[in-house]
Amino acid sequence: MHYFRKRGWELPESAATPEPVFRARRQLIKALAAGPILAATPALLSSCDGKEASNSTAPGGASGAAGDPSAKLYPVARNLRYRVDRPETLEKFATEYNNFYEYGGTKSISRAARQLRIRPWTVKIDGMVEKPFDIAIDDLLAKMPLEERVYRFRCVEAWAMTVPWSGFPMKALVDLAKPQSGAKYVRMETFGDSSLAPGLKQVWYPWPYVEGLTMAEATNELAFIATGLYGKPIPKQNGAPLRLVAPWKYGFKCVKSIVRVSFTDERPKTFWEKMGPSEYGFWANVNPEVAHPRWSQASENILGENRRAPSQLFNGYGEYVADLYKGLEGEKLYM
Ligand SMILES: Nc1nc2c(c(=O)[nH]1)N[C@H]1C(S)=C(S)[C@@H](COP(=O)(O)O)O[C@H]1N2
Ligand SMILES: [Mo]
């Protein structure tokens, strides 16, 4: 059994676990006490409650990317325009310390995520576009300009990493989709098939996981769709076969394992906004001066390095994105 020992740089689980998760779980426990769904739930409870999720045995090799038909596409050339003044996080940390609630509420979900099946995988493009369509992941990969970018990444829980993502600018996907001029937001959705992830049976969560960006954010040069990590196909636990990377925002914006991209003129209600609107908002731009209701955002734990560093406004990417928020000062831009 693989047991992930707590290290000094980890936040205690109780501090990092969102209050809304506790609340929703408590409600379920009450419902259980009331009766008939009890028989169906011990496994579900344990998967969100402890380290059990990481013990589940599922098909697949040691690496989440084993047997991935896109393996031959990587590595791709690094785009040197994006530089980070920090060393890259060791692969082991970035791929074994994750948030992916579909596989449980702990950080140790990498083994459980092996049960995700990533072929066939179809992405639906719909809403306010010239013509809605579905596209298979391998067809999409063949059309998109793949490159590697090293970005900082900052979770709202105050841990941070620096990793080489492979993938393509989100703008290339927007251009492929041909949105109508009235589209204002892009809404992205994770798979909702509970045969792929046991967490989806946890009825107190507002599945499927949904996130969104404004059109201006989605077409900003930094917005990236990652399909690879460390020069290989992206591991399942990191959101295979495609996930968003918006490095100036808190990590929860970076929706994993996307199956649907919809263009709309209404601001999407996101998964975490539904869970806890007072703690997690739509904008979620990193700002060291705006504390989370339950902890400071002034500094961050660097994953695997046992040290803290000061957080930065827009996670250090202000030169690219600060202009996106001119005129929006009345919004809660930093939660
Ligand atoms: N579908 C889905 N996407 C998700 C999450 C999730 O639970 N489900 N967690 C988010 C959070 S809170 C973070 S910090 C990042 C973590 O990405 P990583 O595990 O690749 O570091 O994924 C984000 N995307
Ligand atoms: Mo996060």
Coordinates of C-alpha atoms and ligand atoms in Angstrom, one line a residue:
M1 CA 0.0 0.0 0.0
H2 CA 1.3 3.4 -1.0
Y3 CA 0.9 5.9 1.8
F4 CA 1.6 9.5 1.1
R5 CA 3.3 10.9 4.2
K6 CA 2.6 14.4 5.1
R7 CA 5.5 16.7 4.6
G8 CA 6.3 20.1 6.2
W9 CA 5.2 22.0 3.2
E10 CA 1.8 20.6 3.0
L11 CA -1.1 22.4 4.5
P12 CA -3.0 20.3 7.0
E13 CA -5.8 18.7 5.1
S14 CA -8.3 20.3 7.4
A15 CA -7.0 23.8 6.5
A16 CA -7.0 23.1 2.8
T17 CA -10.3 21.2 2.5
P18 CA -12.9 23.7 1.5
E19 CA -15.5 24.4 4.2
P20 CA -18.3 23.7 1.7
V21 CA -17.0 20.2 1.3
F22 CA -17.3 19.6 5.0
R23 CA -20.8 21.1 5.0
A24 CA -22.0 19.1 2.1
R25 CA -20.6 15.9 3.6
R26 CA -22.3 16.6 6.9
Q27 CA -25.6 17.0 5.1
L28 CA -25.1 13.6 3.4
I29 CA -24.2 11.9 6.6
K30 CA -27.5 13.3 8.0
A31 CA -29.3 11.9 5.0
L32 CA -27.7 8.6 5.5
A33 CA -28.8 8.4 9.1
A34 CA -32.3 8.9 7.7
G35 CA -32.3 5.7 5.8
P36 CA -32.4 3.7 2.6
I37 CA -29.4 4.9 0.6
L38 CA -27.1 3.7 3.4
A39 CA -26.3 0.4 1.8
A40 CA -24.8 2.1 -1.3
T41 CA -22.5 4.5 0.4
P42 CA -19.7 3.2 2.6
A43 CA -17.2 3.2 -0.3
L44 CA -18.2 6.7 -1.4
L45 CA -17.7 8.0 2.1
S46 CA -14.3 6.5 2.5
S47 CA -13.2 7.9 -0.9
C48 CA -13.7 11.4 0.3
D49 CA -12.7 11.0 3.8
G50 CA -9.2 9.5 4.0
K51 CA -6.4 8.1 1.9
E52 CA -8.5 5.2 0.7
A53 CA -9.1 6.6 -2.8
S54 CA -5.4 6.2 -3.6
N55 CA -5.6 2.4 -2.8
S56 CA -8.2 1.5 -5.4
T57 CA -6.8 -0.8 -8.0
A58 CA -7.6 0.1 -11.5
P59 CA -6.2 -0.9 -14.9
G60 CA -3.3 1.0 -16.4
G61 CA 0.5 1.3 -16.1
A62 CA 2.5 3.1 -13.5
S63 CA 2.4 6.3 -15.4
G64 CA -1.0 7.8 -16.2
A65 CA 0.2 8.2 -19.8
A66 CA 1.0 4.5 -20.4
G67 CA -0.4 3.3 -23.7
D68 CA -1.6 6.7 -24.7
P69 CA -1.8 6.9 -28.6
S70 CA -0.7 10.5 -28.5
A71 CA 2.7 9.6 -27.0
K72 CA 4.5 9.9 -30.4
L73 CA 3.6 13.6 -30.6
Y74 CA 5.8 14.5 -27.6
P75 CA 8.1 16.1 -26.7
V76 CA 7.3 19.3 -28.6
A77 CA 9.4 22.4 -28.9
R78 CA 9.5 24.7 -25.9
N79 CA 8.2 28.3 -26.4
L80 CA 10.9 30.4 -24.8
R81 CA 8.8 33.5 -24.6
Y82 CA 7.4 32.3 -21.2
R83 CA 10.2 32.1 -18.6
V84 CA 9.9 31.5 -14.9
D85 CA 12.6 32.5 -12.4
R86 CA 12.1 29.3 -10.5
P87 CA 13.3 25.7 -11.0
E88 CA 10.9 23.2 -12.4
T89 CA 9.0 21.2 -9.8
L90 CA 10.1 17.5 -9.8
E91 CA 7.7 15.5 -11.9
K92 CA 7.0 13.2 -9.0
F93 CA 5.5 16.0 -7.0
A94 CA 3.4 17.5 -9.8
T95 CA 2.0 14.0 -10.7
E96 CA 1.4 12.6 -7.2
Y97 CA 0.0 15.6 -5.4
N98 CA -3.2 16.6 -7.1
N99 CA -6.7 18.0 -6.8
F100 CA -9.3 16.0 -8.8
Y101 CA -12.4 15.7 -6.7
E102 CA -13.9 13.2 -9.2
Y103 CA -11.4 10.8 -7.6
G104 CA -11.6 11.9 -4.0
G105 CA -11.0 14.8 -1.8
T106 CA -7.4 14.2 -0.9
K107 CA -4.2 15.0 -2.8
S108 CA -3.4 11.3 -3.3
I109 CA -5.7 10.4 -6.2
S110 CA -3.1 9.6 -8.9
R111 CA -3.7 5.8 -8.6
A112 CA -7.5 6.1 -8.5
A113 CA -7.4 8.3 -11.6
R114 CA -6.0 5.3 -13.6
Q115 CA -9.5 4.1 -14.1
L116 CA -10.3 7.1 -16.3
R117 CA -10.5 5.9 -20.0
I118 CA -9.2 8.5 -22.4
R119 CA -10.0 6.8 -25.7
P120 CA -12.3 7.2 -27.4
W121 CA -12.6 10.9 -26.2
T122 CA -14.8 13.4 -27.9
V123 CA -15.0 17.1 -27.3
K124 CA -18.3 18.8 -28.0
I125 CA -18.2 22.4 -29.2
D126 CA -21.5 24.1 -28.9
G127 CA -23.6 27.1 -27.9
M128 CA -23.1 30.4 -29.7
V129 CA -20.9 29.1 -32.6
E130 CA -21.4 29.2 -36.3
K131 CA -22.1 25.5 -36.3
P132 CA -21.8 23.1 -33.3
F133 CA -19.6 20.1 -33.8
D134 CA -17.9 17.2 -32.1
I135 CA -14.2 16.4 -32.5
A136 CA -12.2 13.4 -31.4
I137 CA -9.2 14.2 -29.3
D138 CA -6.7 12.8 -31.8
D139 CA -8.2 14.9 -34.7
L140 CA -8.0 17.9 -32.4
L141 CA -4.4 17.2 -31.6
A142 CA -3.5 16.9 -35.3
K143 CA -5.0 20.3 -36.0
M144 CA -3.6 22.3 -33.1
P145 CA -0.1 24.0 -33.0
L146 CA 1.5 22.0 -30.2
E147 CA 4.3 23.6 -28.1
E148 CA 5.7 23.4 -24.6
R149 CA 5.4 26.2 -22.0
V150 CA 6.8 26.4 -18.5
Y151 CA 4.4 28.2 -16.3
R152 CA 3.9 28.9 -12.6
F153 CA 0.8 27.3 -11.1
R154 CA -0.8 28.4 -7.9
C155 CA -3.6 26.6 -6.1
V156 CA -6.0 28.6 -4.0
E157 CA -4.9 26.4 -1.0
A158 CA -1.5 28.2 -1.2
W159 CA 0.7 25.5 -2.8
A160 CA 2.5 26.3 -6.0
M161 CA 4.6 24.5 -8.7
T162 CA 6.4 25.3 -11.9
V163 CA 5.8 22.8 -14.7
P164 CA 6.4 22.3 -18.4
W165 CA 3.0 21.8 -20.0
S166 CA 2.6 20.8 -23.6
G167 CA -0.5 21.8 -25.6
F168 CA -1.8 24.7 -27.6
P169 CA -3.0 28.2 -27.0
M170 CA -6.7 28.3 -26.1
K171 CA -7.1 30.9 -28.9
A172 CA -6.5 28.2 -31.5
L173 CA -9.4 26.2 -30.1
V174 CA -11.6 29.4 -30.0
D175 CA -10.7 30.1 -33.7
L176 CA -11.6 26.5 -34.6
A177 CA -14.9 26.8 -32.9
K178 CA -15.9 30.0 -34.7
P179 CA -17.9 31.7 -32.0
Q180 CA -20.7 34.2 -32.9
S181 CA -20.0 37.8 -32.3
G182 CA -22.4 37.9 -29.3
A183 CA -20.5 35.2 -27.4
K184 CA -19.1 36.6 -24.1
Y185 CA -17.9 33.6 -22.2
V186 CA -16.4 30.1 -22.8
R187 CA -17.9 27.5 -20.5
M188 CA -15.9 24.2 -20.1
E189 CA -17.1 21.0 -18.6
T190 CA -15.4 17.8 -17.3
F191 CA -16.8 14.3 -18.0
G192 CA -19.8 13.4 -15.9
D193 CA -19.9 9.6 -16.5
S194 CA -19.7 8.0 -13.1
S195 CA -18.3 4.8 -14.5
L196 CA -15.1 6.7 -15.1
A197 CA -14.8 8.2 -11.6
P198 CA -16.4 7.1 -8.3
G199 CA -16.6 10.7 -6.9
L200 CA -19.3 11.4 -9.5
K201 CA -21.6 9.3 -7.3
Q202 CA -21.1 11.6 -4.4
V203 CA -24.4 13.4 -4.8
W204 CA -23.6 16.4 -2.6
Y205 CA -21.3 17.8 -5.3
P206 CA -22.8 19.9 -8.2
W207 CA -21.3 17.7 -10.9
P208 CA -20.1 17.9 -13.6
Y209 CA -17.1 20.2 -12.8
V210 CA -17.6 23.4 -14.7
E211 CA -15.4 26.4 -15.2
G212 CA -15.4 29.4 -17.5
L213 CA -13.4 32.3 -18.9
T214 CA -14.5 35.5 -20.6
M215 CA -13.7 35.6 -24.3
A216 CA -11.0 38.1 -23.7
E217 CA -9.4 35.8 -21.1
A218 CA -9.8 32.7 -23.3
T219 CA -8.1 34.5 -26.2
N220 CA -5.3 36.0 -24.1
E221 CA -2.0 34.6 -25.2
L222 CA -1.4 32.9 -21.8
A223 CA -4.6 30.8 -21.8
F224 CA -3.4 27.3 -22.7
I225 CA -5.0 23.9 -23.2
A226 CA -2.6 21.3 -21.9
T227 CA -2.5 17.9 -23.5
G228 CA 1.0 17.0 -22.2
L229 CA 3.2 17.4 -19.2
Y230 CA 7.0 16.9 -18.8
G231 CA 7.3 16.0 -22.5
K232 CA 4.8 13.2 -22.4
P233 CA 1.0 12.9 -22.8
I234 CA -0.6 14.5 -19.7
P235 CA -1.2 11.9 -17.0
K236 CA -4.8 11.1 -16.1
Q237 CA -4.5 12.5 -12.6
N238 CA -3.5 15.9 -14.1
G239 CA -6.5 16.0 -16.4
A240 CA -6.0 13.9 -19.5
P241 CA -6.5 14.1 -22.3
L242 CA -7.0 17.9 -22.2
R243 CA -7.3 20.5 -19.5
L244 CA -7.2 24.3 -19.1
V245 CA -4.1 26.1 -17.8
A246 CA -4.7 29.8 -16.9
P247 CA -1.5 30.5 -14.9
W248 CA -2.6 33.9 -13.6
K249 CA -5.6 32.4 -11.8
Y250 CA -6.0 30.0 -8.9
G251 CA -5.7 26.4 -9.9
F252 CA -9.4 25.6 -9.5
K253 CA -10.1 27.5 -12.7
C254 CA -8.0 24.9 -14.6
V255 CA -10.7 22.4 -15.4
K256 CA -9.5 18.9 -16.2
S257 CA -10.5 16.2 -18.7
I258 CA -12.7 18.5 -20.7
V259 CA -15.6 17.0 -22.8
R260 CA -17.5 20.1 -23.7
V261 CA -16.7 23.7 -24.6
S262 CA -19.7 26.0 -25.0
F263 CA -19.8 29.6 -26.0
T264 CA -22.5 31.7 -24.2
D265 CA -23.5 35.3 -23.4
E266 CA -24.2 34.3 -19.8
R267 CA -21.5 34.0 -17.1
P268 CA -21.3 30.3 -16.3
K269 CA -21.9 29.2 -12.7
T270 CA -18.8 27.3 -11.8
F271 CA -18.5 24.1 -9.6
W272 CA -16.8 25.9 -6.8
E273 CA -19.0 28.9 -6.9
K274 CA -22.0 26.6 -6.4
M275 CA -20.1 24.9 -3.5
G276 CA -19.1 28.0 -1.7
P277 CA -19.8 31.4 -3.3
S278 CA -18.3 33.3 -0.4
E279 CA -14.9 31.5 -0.9
Y280 CA -14.6 30.8 -4.6
G281 CA -15.6 33.1 -7.3
F282 CA -15.7 33.4 -11.1
W283 CA -12.6 35.6 -11.5
A284 CA -10.1 34.0 -9.1
N285 CA -7.1 36.0 -10.1
V286 CA -4.1 35.5 -7.8
N287 CA -3.5 38.4 -5.4
P288 CA -1.3 38.2 -2.3
E289 CA -3.2 41.1 -0.7
V290 CA -6.6 39.5 -0.8
A291 CA -6.9 36.8 1.7
H292 CA -9.1 33.7 1.4
P293 CA -11.8 33.9 4.1
R294 CA -9.9 31.2 6.0
W295 CA -6.2 31.8 5.2
S296 CA -3.7 34.3 3.9
Q297 CA -2.6 34.4 0.3
A298 CA 0.5 36.4 1.0
S299 CA 2.9 33.5 0.5
E300 CA 2.9 30.1 -1.0
N301 CA 4.4 26.6 -0.4
I302 CA 6.6 25.5 -3.2
L303 CA 5.7 21.9 -3.9
G304 CA 8.6 19.6 -3.0
E305 CA 10.9 22.3 -1.8
N306 CA 9.9 22.7 1.8
R307 CA 10.0 26.5 1.6
R308 CA 7.6 29.4 1.2
A309 CA 7.9 32.3 -1.2
P310 CA 5.9 35.5 -1.5
S311 CA 2.8 35.2 -3.8
Q312 CA 2.6 37.6 -6.7
L313 CA -0.2 39.6 -8.2
F314 CA -1.6 37.7 -11.1
N315 CA 0.9 35.0 -10.1
G316 CA 3.6 37.0 -11.8
Y317 CA 1.8 37.4 -15.1
G318 CA 0.4 41.0 -14.7
E319 CA 2.2 42.2 -17.8
Y320 CA 0.1 39.9 -19.9
V321 CA -3.3 40.1 -18.2
A322 CA -3.7 43.2 -16.0
D323 CA -5.4 45.1 -18.8
L324 CA -8.1 42.5 -19.0
Y325 CA -9.6 43.8 -15.8
K326 CA -9.6 47.5 -16.5
G327 CA -13.1 48.8 -15.9
L328 CA -14.0 45.7 -13.8
E329 CA -12.8 47.1 -10.5
G330 CA -16.3 46.7 -9.0
E331 CA -16.0 42.9 -9.4
K332 CA -14.6 40.5 -6.9
L333 CA -11.6 39.9 -9.1
Y334 CA -9.4 38.1 -6.6
M335 CA -11.5 35.3 -5.1
Ligands
LIG1 N1 -12.5 18.3 -13.1 C1 -11.7 18.8 -12.2 N2 -10.8 19.8 -12.5 C2 -10.0 20.3 -11.6 C3 -10.2 20.0 -10.2 C4 -11.1 19.0 -9.9 O1 -11.3 18.6 -8.7 N3 -11.9 18.4 -10.9 N4 -9.4 20.6 -9.2 C5 -8.8 21.9 -9.6 C6 -7.9 22.4 -8.6 S1 -8.5 22.9 -7.1 C7 -6.5 22.4 -8.9 S2 -5.4 23.2 -7.8 C8 -6.0 21.9 -10.2 C9 -4.9 20.8 -9.8 O2 -4.3 20.4 -10.9 P1 -3.1 19.3 -10.8 O3 -3.6 18.2 -10.0 O4 -2.7 19.0 -12.2 O5 -2.0 20.1 -10.1 O6 -7.0 21.2 -10.9 C10 -8.2 21.9 -11.0 N5 -9.1 21.2 -11.9
MO2 MO -6.7 24.2 -6.2

